[in-house]
Short mmCIF file of C-alpha atoms and ligand atoms in Angstrom, two decimals:
data_model
loop_
_atom_site.label_atom_id
_atom_site.label_comp_id
_atom_site.label_asym_id
_atom_site.label_seq_id
_atom_site.Cartn_x
_atom_site.Cartn_y
_atom_site.Cartn_z
CA MET A 292 20.49 25.02 17.22
CA ALA A 293 21.50 21.36 17.08
CA SER A 294 24.93 20.27 15.92
CA PHE A 295 26.57 16.90 15.32
CA LEU A 296 30.16 15.78 15.19
CA ALA A 297 30.67 12.82 12.86
CA SER A 298 33.88 10.81 13.10
CA ARG A 299 33.53 9.97 9.40
CA ALA A 300 31.00 11.46 7.01
CA LEU A 301 30.24 11.01 3.32
CA LEU A 302 30.25 14.56 1.91
CA PRO A 303 29.62 15.54 -1.73
CA GLY A 304 33.39 15.41 -2.33
CA GLY A 305 33.89 12.05 -0.60
CA TRP A 306 34.68 10.79 2.88
CA ALA A 307 35.88 13.26 5.51
CA SER A 308 36.86 12.94 9.19
CA ASP A 309 35.78 14.88 12.29
CA VAL A 310 32.95 16.65 10.50
CA LEU A 311 30.98 19.26 12.44
CA ILE A 312 27.45 19.53 11.03
CA GLU A 313 25.43 22.51 12.24
CA VAL A 314 21.67 22.73 11.86
CA ASP A 315 19.38 25.77 11.74
CA ALA A 316 16.04 26.22 13.50
CA ALA A 317 14.11 24.94 10.45
CA GLY A 318 16.04 21.64 10.41
CA ALA A 319 18.35 22.41 7.49
CA ILE A 320 22.14 22.12 7.55
CA SER A 321 23.69 25.57 8.09
CA ALA A 322 27.39 24.63 8.07
CA VAL A 323 29.62 21.62 7.43
CA THR A 324 33.19 21.75 8.78
CA PRO A 325 35.46 18.77 8.09
CA GLY A 326 38.58 18.33 10.17
CA HIS A 327 36.99 20.05 13.15
CA ARG A 328 39.40 20.06 16.11
CA GLY A 329 38.74 22.57 18.93
CA PRO A 330 35.94 22.35 21.51
CA THR A 331 32.83 20.46 20.48
CA GLY A 332 30.47 22.50 22.66
CA THR A 333 27.04 20.89 22.74
CA ALA A 334 27.59 18.96 19.50
CA ARG A 335 26.29 15.41 19.71
CA ARG A 336 28.98 12.90 18.80
CA LEU A 337 28.26 10.39 16.04
CA PRO A 338 31.27 8.05 16.29
CA GLY A 339 30.34 5.85 13.30
CA HIS A 340 30.20 6.43 9.55
CA VAL A 341 27.58 9.07 8.72
CA VAL A 342 25.83 9.07 5.34
CA PRO A 343 22.98 11.24 4.06
CA GLY A 344 19.49 9.98 4.94
CA VAL A 345 18.04 8.08 2.00
CA PRO A 346 14.83 9.24 0.29
CA ASN A 347 12.27 6.51 -0.30
CA LEU A 348 10.55 7.48 -3.53
CA HIS A 349 7.61 5.08 -3.56
CA SER A 350 5.30 3.95 -0.77
CA HIS A 351 1.73 2.72 -0.46
CA ALA A 352 1.79 2.75 3.34
CA PHE A 353 -1.32 0.62 3.92
CA GLN A 354 0.32 -2.30 2.11
CA ARG A 355 2.72 -2.66 5.07
CA ALA A 356 -0.17 -4.42 6.83
CA MET A 357 -0.29 -7.01 3.99
CA ALA A 358 3.45 -7.63 3.76
CA GLY A 359 4.08 -11.38 4.00
CA GLY A 360 0.33 -11.98 4.17
CA ALA A 361 -0.36 -12.33 0.45
CA GLU A 362 1.94 -15.22 -0.39
CA ARG A 363 -0.51 -18.11 -0.35
CA ARG A 364 -1.35 -19.95 -3.59
CA SER A 365 -4.90 -19.20 -4.69
CA PRO A 366 -7.24 -22.15 -5.36
CA ALA A 367 -6.97 -21.72 -9.13
CA GLY A 368 -3.16 -21.45 -9.06
CA GLN A 369 -1.73 -19.22 -11.81
CA ASP A 370 -0.78 -16.62 -9.23
CA SER A 371 0.59 -13.35 -10.53
CA PHE A 372 0.78 -9.61 -9.98
CA TRP A 373 -2.89 -9.49 -11.03
CA THR A 374 -4.10 -12.05 -8.46
CA TRP A 375 -2.03 -10.25 -5.79
CA ARG A 376 -3.87 -7.10 -6.81
CA GLU A 377 -7.24 -8.81 -6.22
CA THR A 378 -6.06 -9.75 -2.71
CA MET A 379 -4.94 -6.16 -2.15
CA TYR A 380 -8.34 -4.83 -3.27
CA ARG A 381 -10.11 -7.09 -0.77
CA PHE A 382 -7.78 -6.01 2.02
CA VAL A 383 -7.98 -2.29 1.25
CA GLY A 384 -11.69 -2.36 2.05
CA ARG A 385 -10.92 -2.86 5.73
CA PHE A 386 -8.96 0.29 6.58
CA SER A 387 -10.43 3.02 8.78
CA PRO A 388 -8.60 6.34 8.99
CA GLU A 389 -7.21 5.28 12.41
CA ASP A 390 -5.91 2.01 10.96
CA ALA A 391 -4.25 3.77 8.04
CA GLU A 392 -2.53 6.22 10.38
CA ALA A 393 -1.31 3.55 12.81
CA VAL A 394 0.05 1.31 10.02
CA ALA A 395 1.76 4.25 8.34
CA ALA A 396 3.38 5.42 11.60
CA GLN A 397 4.78 1.92 12.23
CA LEU A 398 6.06 1.72 8.66
CA TYR A 399 7.69 5.14 8.81
CA ALA A 400 9.38 4.31 12.14
CA GLU A 401 10.74 1.09 10.56
CA MET A 402 11.96 3.03 7.54
CA LEU A 403 13.77 5.50 9.78
CA GLU A 404 15.39 2.67 11.73
CA HIS A 405 16.85 1.40 8.45
CA GLY A 406 18.02 4.77 7.16
CA PHE A 407 15.18 6.18 5.06
CA THR A 408 14.54 9.78 6.16
CA SER A 409 12.00 10.94 3.59
CA VAL A 410 9.13 9.11 1.97
CA ALA A 411 7.15 9.84 -1.19
CA GLU A 412 3.70 8.56 -0.26
CA PHE A 413 1.83 7.59 -3.44
CA HIS A 414 -1.57 7.89 -1.86
CA TYR A 415 -4.75 6.58 -3.48
CA LEU A 416 -6.74 5.21 -0.52
CA HIS A 417 -8.90 8.33 -0.43
CA HIS A 418 -12.51 7.40 0.35
CA GLN A 419 -14.73 5.43 2.71
CA PRO A 420 -15.14 1.69 2.11
CA ASP A 421 -18.31 2.23 0.05
CA GLY A 422 -16.54 4.77 -2.13
CA ARG A 423 -18.15 7.91 -0.68
CA PRO A 424 -15.64 10.68 0.10
CA HIS A 425 -14.94 11.49 3.74
CA ALA A 426 -16.51 14.73 5.03
CA ASP A 427 -13.02 16.16 4.54
CA ARG A 428 -11.95 14.76 1.17
CA ALA A 429 -8.30 14.94 2.26
CA GLU A 430 -8.93 13.02 5.53
CA MET A 431 -6.91 9.94 4.58
CA ALA A 432 -4.06 11.97 3.08
CA LYS A 433 -3.91 14.02 6.29
CA ARG A 434 -3.75 10.81 8.34
CA HIS A 435 -0.54 9.95 6.48
CA VAL A 436 0.79 13.43 7.16
CA ALA A 437 0.00 12.91 10.86
CA ALA A 438 1.78 9.53 10.81
CA ALA A 439 4.86 11.14 9.24
CA ARG A 440 4.81 13.86 11.91
CA GLN A 441 4.51 11.29 14.67
CA ALA A 442 7.43 9.24 13.33
CA GLY A 443 9.44 12.32 12.45
CA ILE A 444 10.11 11.32 8.83
CA GLY A 445 10.08 13.82 5.97
CA MET A 446 7.37 13.36 3.36
CA THR A 447 6.40 14.19 -0.17
CA MET A 448 2.67 13.58 -0.16
CA LEU A 449 1.53 12.52 -3.62
CA PRO A 450 -2.26 12.44 -3.82
CA SER A 451 -3.13 10.04 -6.60
CA LEU A 452 -5.57 10.69 -9.41
CA TYR A 453 -7.36 7.44 -10.18
CA ARG A 454 -10.47 7.43 -12.34
CA HIS A 455 -10.48 4.39 -14.66
CA GLY A 456 -9.82 0.67 -14.70
CA GLY A 457 -7.87 0.28 -17.94
CA ILE A 458 -6.30 2.20 -20.79
CA PHE A 459 -7.82 4.66 -21.81
CA GLY A 460 -11.00 5.33 -19.89
CA LYS A 461 -12.19 1.76 -19.17
CA PRO A 462 -14.71 1.55 -16.31
CA PRO A 463 -13.17 1.06 -12.89
CA HIS A 464 -13.18 -2.24 -11.02
CA GLU A 465 -15.42 -2.61 -7.93
CA GLY A 466 -12.31 -3.00 -5.76
CA GLN A 467 -11.05 0.42 -6.87
CA ARG A 468 -14.00 2.41 -5.49
CA ARG A 469 -12.08 3.93 -2.57
CA PHE A 470 -9.51 5.38 -5.01
CA LEU A 471 -11.68 7.23 -7.53
CA ASN A 472 -11.78 10.97 -8.21
CA ASP A 473 -12.36 13.30 -11.09
CA VAL A 474 -9.91 16.18 -11.52
CA ASP A 475 -11.96 18.45 -9.22
CA GLY A 476 -12.11 15.89 -6.41
CA PHE A 477 -8.39 15.32 -6.83
CA SER A 478 -7.59 19.04 -6.68
CA ALA A 479 -9.62 19.35 -3.47
CA ILE A 480 -7.35 16.70 -1.90
CA VAL A 481 -4.20 18.40 -3.19
CA GLU A 482 -5.42 21.72 -1.77
CA GLY A 483 -6.33 20.17 1.58
CA VAL A 484 -2.89 18.61 1.94
CA ARG A 485 -1.11 21.77 0.85
CA GLU A 486 -2.92 23.65 3.60
CA ALA A 487 -2.11 20.99 6.19
CA VAL A 488 1.65 21.13 5.50
CA ALA A 489 2.05 24.82 4.61
CA GLY A 490 5.23 26.27 6.11
CA ASP A 491 6.51 22.88 7.31
CA ALA A 492 9.91 22.16 5.74
CA GLN A 493 9.53 18.44 6.49
CA PHE A 494 6.87 18.22 3.75
CA ALA A 495 6.33 18.76 0.06
CA VAL A 496 3.30 18.00 -2.08
CA GLY A 497 3.37 16.47 -5.54
CA LEU A 498 1.03 14.63 -7.88
CA ALA A 499 0.44 11.01 -8.73
CA PRO A 500 -1.67 10.19 -11.76
CA HIS A 501 -1.80 6.48 -10.90
CA SER A 502 -0.95 4.94 -14.28
CA LEU A 503 -2.00 5.08 -17.92
CA ARG A 504 -4.61 2.52 -16.88
CA ALA A 505 -6.23 4.92 -14.39
CA VAL A 506 -6.36 8.29 -16.16
CA THR A 507 -6.98 9.71 -19.63
CA PRO A 508 -4.54 11.85 -21.62
CA GLU A 509 -6.71 14.90 -20.82
CA MET A 510 -6.42 14.18 -17.11
CA LEU A 511 -2.65 13.79 -17.39
CA HIS A 512 -2.40 17.18 -19.06
CA ALA A 513 -4.56 18.69 -16.31
CA VAL A 514 -2.29 17.20 -13.62
CA ALA A 515 0.83 18.47 -15.40
CA GLY A 516 -0.58 21.99 -14.91
CA PHE A 517 -0.24 21.65 -11.10
CA GLN A 518 2.93 22.42 -9.12
CA GLY A 519 5.25 19.71 -7.84
CA PRO A 520 6.86 16.43 -8.88
CA ILE A 521 4.72 14.02 -10.93
CA HIS A 522 4.93 10.30 -10.18
CA ILE A 523 3.25 7.67 -12.36
CA HIS A 524 3.40 3.86 -12.47
CA ALA A 525 4.65 2.73 -15.88
CA ALA A 526 5.51 -0.51 -17.66
CA GLU A 527 5.63 -2.75 -14.62
CA GLN A 528 4.03 -5.86 -16.15
CA PRO A 529 4.17 -7.26 -19.71
CA LYS A 530 0.37 -7.35 -19.85
CA GLU A 531 0.13 -3.60 -19.36
CA VAL A 532 2.67 -3.06 -22.15
CA GLU A 533 0.54 -5.25 -24.44
CA GLU A 534 -2.66 -3.43 -23.52
CA CYS A 535 -1.06 -0.05 -24.13
CA LEU A 536 0.31 -1.21 -27.47
CA ALA A 537 -3.11 -2.53 -28.48
CA ALA A 538 -4.90 0.68 -27.42
CA THR A 539 -2.42 3.29 -28.67
CA GLY A 540 0.09 1.57 -30.92
CA LEU A 541 2.80 2.59 -28.46
CA ARG A 542 4.42 1.00 -25.43
CA PRO A 543 3.64 2.87 -22.15
CA VAL A 544 6.99 4.63 -21.73
CA ARG A 545 7.08 5.47 -25.43
CA TRP A 546 3.53 6.85 -25.12
CA LEU A 547 4.64 9.07 -22.22
CA LEU A 548 7.76 10.19 -24.09
CA GLU A 549 5.69 11.22 -27.10
CA ASN A 550 2.69 12.70 -25.37
CA MET A 551 3.85 14.29 -22.11
CA PRO A 552 6.62 16.82 -21.41
CA LEU A 553 8.83 14.34 -19.53
CA ASP A 554 11.64 16.11 -17.72
CA ALA A 555 13.26 16.30 -14.29
CA ARG A 556 9.84 16.77 -12.67
CA TRP A 557 8.71 13.30 -13.67
CA VAL A 558 9.19 9.99 -11.91
CA LEU A 559 8.32 6.78 -13.74
CA ILE A 560 7.69 4.15 -11.11
CA HIS A 561 9.09 0.71 -12.07
CA ALA A 562 9.80 1.36 -15.79
CA THR A 563 10.64 -2.33 -15.87
CA HIS A 564 9.79 -3.22 -19.45
CA LEU A 565 11.71 -0.90 -21.74
CA ASP A 566 12.96 -1.48 -25.26
CA ASP A 567 16.41 -0.20 -26.31
CA ALA A 568 15.10 3.09 -27.61
CA GLU A 569 13.00 3.70 -24.49
CA VAL A 570 16.03 3.15 -22.24
CA MET A 571 18.00 5.81 -24.11
CA ALA A 572 15.13 8.27 -24.48
CA LEU A 573 13.97 8.00 -20.87
CA ALA A 574 17.53 8.58 -19.62
CA ALA A 575 17.84 11.64 -21.84
CA THR A 576 14.73 13.32 -20.38
CA GLY A 577 16.30 13.74 -16.92
CA ALA A 578 13.26 12.01 -15.38
CA VAL A 579 13.83 9.54 -12.54
CA ALA A 580 13.13 5.83 -12.79
CA GLY A 581 11.52 4.85 -9.48
CA LEU A 582 12.86 1.37 -8.82
CA CYS A 583 11.28 -0.79 -6.11
CA PRO A 584 13.44 -3.92 -6.32
CA THR A 585 12.08 -6.04 -3.43
CA THR A 586 8.48 -5.40 -4.43
CA GLU A 587 9.26 -5.97 -8.12
CA ALA A 588 10.80 -9.31 -7.18
CA SER A 589 7.89 -10.18 -4.89
CA LEU A 590 5.29 -9.42 -7.56
CA GLY A 591 7.17 -11.08 -10.42
CA ASP A 592 7.48 -7.88 -12.43
CA GLY A 593 10.82 -8.36 -14.16
CA ILE A 594 14.32 -6.90 -13.92
CA PHE A 595 15.15 -3.28 -14.64
CA ARG A 596 17.75 -2.70 -17.40
CA LEU A 597 20.28 -1.07 -15.10
CA PRO A 598 23.53 -1.43 -17.10
CA ASP A 599 22.06 0.08 -20.29
CA TYR A 600 20.29 2.80 -18.32
CA LEU A 601 23.46 3.75 -16.41
CA ARG A 602 25.46 3.81 -19.65
CA ALA A 603 22.91 6.35 -20.89
CA SER A 604 23.39 8.37 -17.65
CA GLY A 605 19.82 7.66 -16.55
CA ARG A 606 18.70 8.75 -13.10
CA PHE A 607 17.04 6.45 -10.62
CA GLY A 608 15.92 6.29 -7.01
CA ILE A 609 14.59 3.52 -4.80
CA GLY A 610 11.26 2.88 -3.14
CA THR A 611 9.80 0.16 -0.97
CA ASP A 612 6.34 0.24 -2.57
CA SER A 613 4.48 -2.72 -0.97
CA HIS A 614 6.96 -2.85 1.95
CA VAL A 615 8.02 -6.48 1.80
CA GLY A 616 11.32 -4.71 2.48
CA THR A 617 11.71 -1.47 4.42
CA ALA A 618 15.47 -0.93 4.21
CA PRO A 619 17.55 1.03 1.68
CA ALA A 620 20.32 -1.58 1.92
CA PHE A 621 17.92 -4.37 0.87
CA GLU A 622 16.57 -2.42 -2.11
CA LEU A 623 20.06 -1.61 -3.36
CA ARG A 624 21.21 -5.19 -2.84
CA GLN A 625 18.22 -6.61 -4.72
CA LEU A 626 18.73 -4.09 -7.52
CA GLU A 627 22.35 -5.13 -8.04
CA THR A 628 21.97 -8.86 -7.43
CA SER A 629 19.04 -9.18 -9.84
CA GLN A 630 21.34 -7.80 -12.55
CA ARG A 631 23.99 -10.37 -11.56
CA LEU A 632 21.47 -13.22 -11.81
CA ARG A 633 20.34 -12.17 -15.26
CA ASP A 634 23.77 -11.29 -16.70
CA HIS A 635 26.03 -13.78 -14.89
CA ALA A 636 28.16 -10.84 -13.80
CA ARG A 637 29.34 -9.10 -10.63
CA ALA A 638 30.01 -5.49 -9.56
CA VAL A 639 27.50 -4.27 -12.15
CA ALA A 640 26.79 -0.77 -10.84
CA THR A 641 30.42 0.29 -10.91
CA ALA A 642 32.90 2.12 -13.11
CA GLU A 643 36.67 2.20 -13.21
CA GLN A 644 36.72 5.36 -11.09
CA ASN A 645 33.90 4.07 -8.80
CA PRO A 646 34.75 0.44 -8.06
CA HIS A 647 32.40 0.00 -5.08
CA PRO A 648 28.79 -0.82 -5.99
CA GLY A 649 27.61 0.11 -2.47
CA ARG A 650 28.82 3.68 -2.91
CA THR A 651 27.70 4.00 -6.54
CA LEU A 652 24.20 2.70 -5.81
CA LEU A 653 23.78 4.75 -2.64
CA GLU A 654 24.85 8.00 -4.29
CA ALA A 655 22.64 7.40 -7.32
CA ALA A 656 19.66 6.70 -5.07
CA LEU A 657 20.39 9.84 -3.04
CA HIS A 658 20.49 12.07 -6.13
CA GLY A 659 17.54 10.48 -7.91
CA GLY A 660 15.52 10.19 -4.72
CA ALA A 661 16.12 13.84 -3.85
CA GLN A 662 14.99 14.92 -7.29
CA ALA A 663 11.89 12.73 -7.06
CA SER A 664 11.00 14.11 -3.63
CA GLY A 665 10.97 17.76 -4.68
CA ARG A 666 12.65 18.54 -1.35
CA GLU A 667 16.08 19.96 -0.53
CA LEU A 668 17.93 16.85 0.56
CA GLY A 669 20.21 14.01 -0.49
CA ALA A 670 23.66 15.19 0.64
CA ILE A 671 25.42 16.51 3.73
CA ALA A 672 25.74 20.10 2.56
CA PRO A 673 24.56 23.55 3.69
CA GLY A 674 20.97 24.37 2.72
CA LEU A 675 19.86 20.74 2.56
CA ARG A 676 17.79 18.95 5.20
CA ALA A 677 19.76 17.72 8.19
CA ASP A 678 18.98 14.07 7.46
CA LEU A 679 21.80 11.86 8.74
CA VAL A 680 22.26 8.12 9.14
CA GLU A 681 25.00 6.83 11.38
CA LEU A 682 26.27 3.33 10.66
CA ASP A 683 27.76 1.53 13.65
CA GLU A 684 31.37 0.78 12.69
CA THR A 685 31.54 -1.74 15.57
CA HIS A 686 28.56 -3.78 14.31
CA PRO A 687 29.65 -7.34 13.42
CA LEU A 688 28.64 -6.78 9.77
CA LEU A 689 30.85 -3.73 9.37
CA LEU A 690 33.75 -4.55 11.63
CA GLY A 691 37.13 -3.96 10.00
CA ARG A 692 35.62 -2.04 7.06
CA GLU A 693 35.98 1.61 6.30
CA GLY A 694 34.62 4.17 3.86
CA ASP A 695 33.33 2.72 0.59
CA ALA A 696 34.16 -0.83 1.72
CA LEU A 697 31.92 -0.27 4.75
CA LEU A 698 29.09 0.79 2.43
CA ASP A 699 29.59 -2.41 0.41
CA ALA A 700 29.34 -4.43 3.62
CA TRP A 701 26.16 -2.55 4.64
CA VAL A 702 24.47 -3.14 1.27
CA PHE A 703 25.72 -6.61 0.40
CA SER A 704 25.99 -8.62 3.59
CA GLY A 705 23.89 -9.95 6.41
CA GLN A 706 20.35 -9.42 7.59
CA SER A 707 20.79 -7.44 10.80
CA ASN A 708 20.69 -3.68 10.79
CA PRO A 709 23.85 -1.67 11.53
CA VAL A 710 22.08 1.72 11.60
CA ARG A 711 22.80 3.18 15.05
CA SER A 712 21.32 6.67 15.00
CA VAL A 713 19.22 8.67 12.61
CA VAL A 714 18.68 12.41 12.51
CA CYS A 715 15.79 13.77 10.45
CA GLY A 716 15.31 17.48 9.93
CA GLY A 717 17.88 18.04 12.70
CA LYS A 718 16.01 15.88 15.25
CA VAL A 719 17.30 12.59 16.61
CA VAL A 720 14.61 10.02 15.76
CA VAL A 721 16.57 6.77 16.12
CA GLU A 722 18.98 6.08 18.98
CA GLY A 723 20.81 2.82 19.60
CA GLY A 724 19.03 1.35 16.56
CA ARG A 725 15.53 2.00 17.96
CA HIS A 726 13.04 4.64 16.99
CA VAL A 727 12.58 6.97 19.95
CA LYS A 728 8.79 6.42 19.92
CA SER A 729 8.87 2.77 18.89
CA MET A 730 6.82 1.54 21.87
CA ALA A 731 3.86 3.90 21.46
CA ILE A 732 3.86 3.48 17.69
CA LEU A 733 4.00 -0.31 17.95
CA ASP A 734 1.17 -0.29 20.45
CA ALA A 735 -1.16 1.55 18.07
CA PHE A 736 -0.01 -0.69 15.18
CA THR A 737 -0.78 -3.81 17.23
CA GLN A 738 -4.31 -2.61 17.84
CA ALA A 739 -4.77 -1.69 14.18
CA MET A 740 -3.55 -5.13 13.06
CA ARG A 741 -6.02 -6.80 15.43
CA ARG A 742 -8.86 -4.85 13.84
CA LEU A 743 -7.63 -5.47 10.30
CA MET A 744 -7.22 -9.20 10.82
CA ALA A 745 -10.47 -9.68 12.81
C1 NGQ B 107 -0.58 -0.13 -6.52
N1 NGQ B 107 1.28 -1.58 -6.89
O1 NGQ B 107 -1.15 0.86 -6.95
O2 NGQ B 107 -0.54 -0.39 -5.30
C2 NGQ B 107 0.09 -1.05 -7.49
C3 NGQ B 107 -0.81 -2.17 -7.89
C4 NGQ B 107 -1.91 -1.37 -9.98
C5 NGQ B 107 2.29 -1.93 -7.65
N2 NGQ B 107 2.20 -1.67 -8.90
C6 NGQ B 107 -2.06 -1.74 -8.55
N3 NGQ B 107 3.36 -2.50 -7.15
O3 NGQ B 107 -0.82 -1.06 -10.46
O4 NGQ B 107 -2.94 -1.36 -10.64
ZN1 ZN B 108 3.10 1.59 -6.55
#
């Protein structure tokens, strides 16, 4: 059984010193002992500040291969989320199963190096380039499972149900042909993945009806009958709010509130464009808002209404979505600083009793991300996954800081990465800031990028 001795660790009750963290054979924490003196036995020392591994609640792994490559102005100008999506549809046609696996493994290794230890993979790249299913319908989903196993990250696999090209029931776009399933095809993928990960505590399986643009109300009800967390894109762009209003008389989040049993099982990805009543009502459901701040900035989506949502005790987590960023610190920084830019304010995500935004944002993302993942994680406590991130207290960015002030420095300063080691499911996957398999994973990624860019 592995064990770790953290000089400082962020426990549910706050910071503690000399914390012995013991791990069982399945990779869960079996005991946490602060103030440990005595012999350390075989415990591995973590001399820095140890925080719980952060769950990433939204990923489309293949988009890592496009990150930074879809910035060019198109000939007609007028670039937007929707022209980016056209570029993405062209690019998605190129991926073989091998490419998807190699890109995902590289992405997951990068996430681990920055302190994400679990990823909710919102997976819709199901079929062959011409739209025909693979011989095994779950082939592409299983490639992502294999990538997660190779990198050693935890995963909530979320097979996506995608059937239409606009609200409600519009015909799909040519570029969406690799994504499309009816409910039966979708359940075959869910079943295939469930079989592939059965008994493996590093995995959970949930459901991802893509958006109100991609499914019908009947399909949503069918999906809600399955087990597991339900993730759906909602209200990311003004145009989709307008289309939903025109088709149903309701805004997308309002439509979901009135037509689906929103509760702690649900995750609304983005939820950017909310009116006052939607902010309050969404918070009251206990659902999680899945915020992806660097992607939302990159795609010109808008700014989430964080102060109002926090006042209403709304839950949120963070995701890296298109992977223009792959670090929890960058997502939390963008989330807070976008509020500052809009409101001409500072220290937004704080309260009198919690004056450090780094701590407030991290803890909120741990709780909301854990809920969204449907896995037992998000804190350093017995029964939860042994997912630990050690911040190097001697890194130039963190030097002279301690406790919550060190978290502020991690989130709000610099570009370099002060994560020193990462433990996921009790296994050391990052040492000295590098993923333990970074060379082999990078090699396969390099070859995949050559094929994709050829
Ligand atoms: C996606 N990404 O599914 O990858 C979407 C774009 C859509 C983001 N929304 C496609 N960031 O929403 O139709
Ligand atoms: Zn998305």
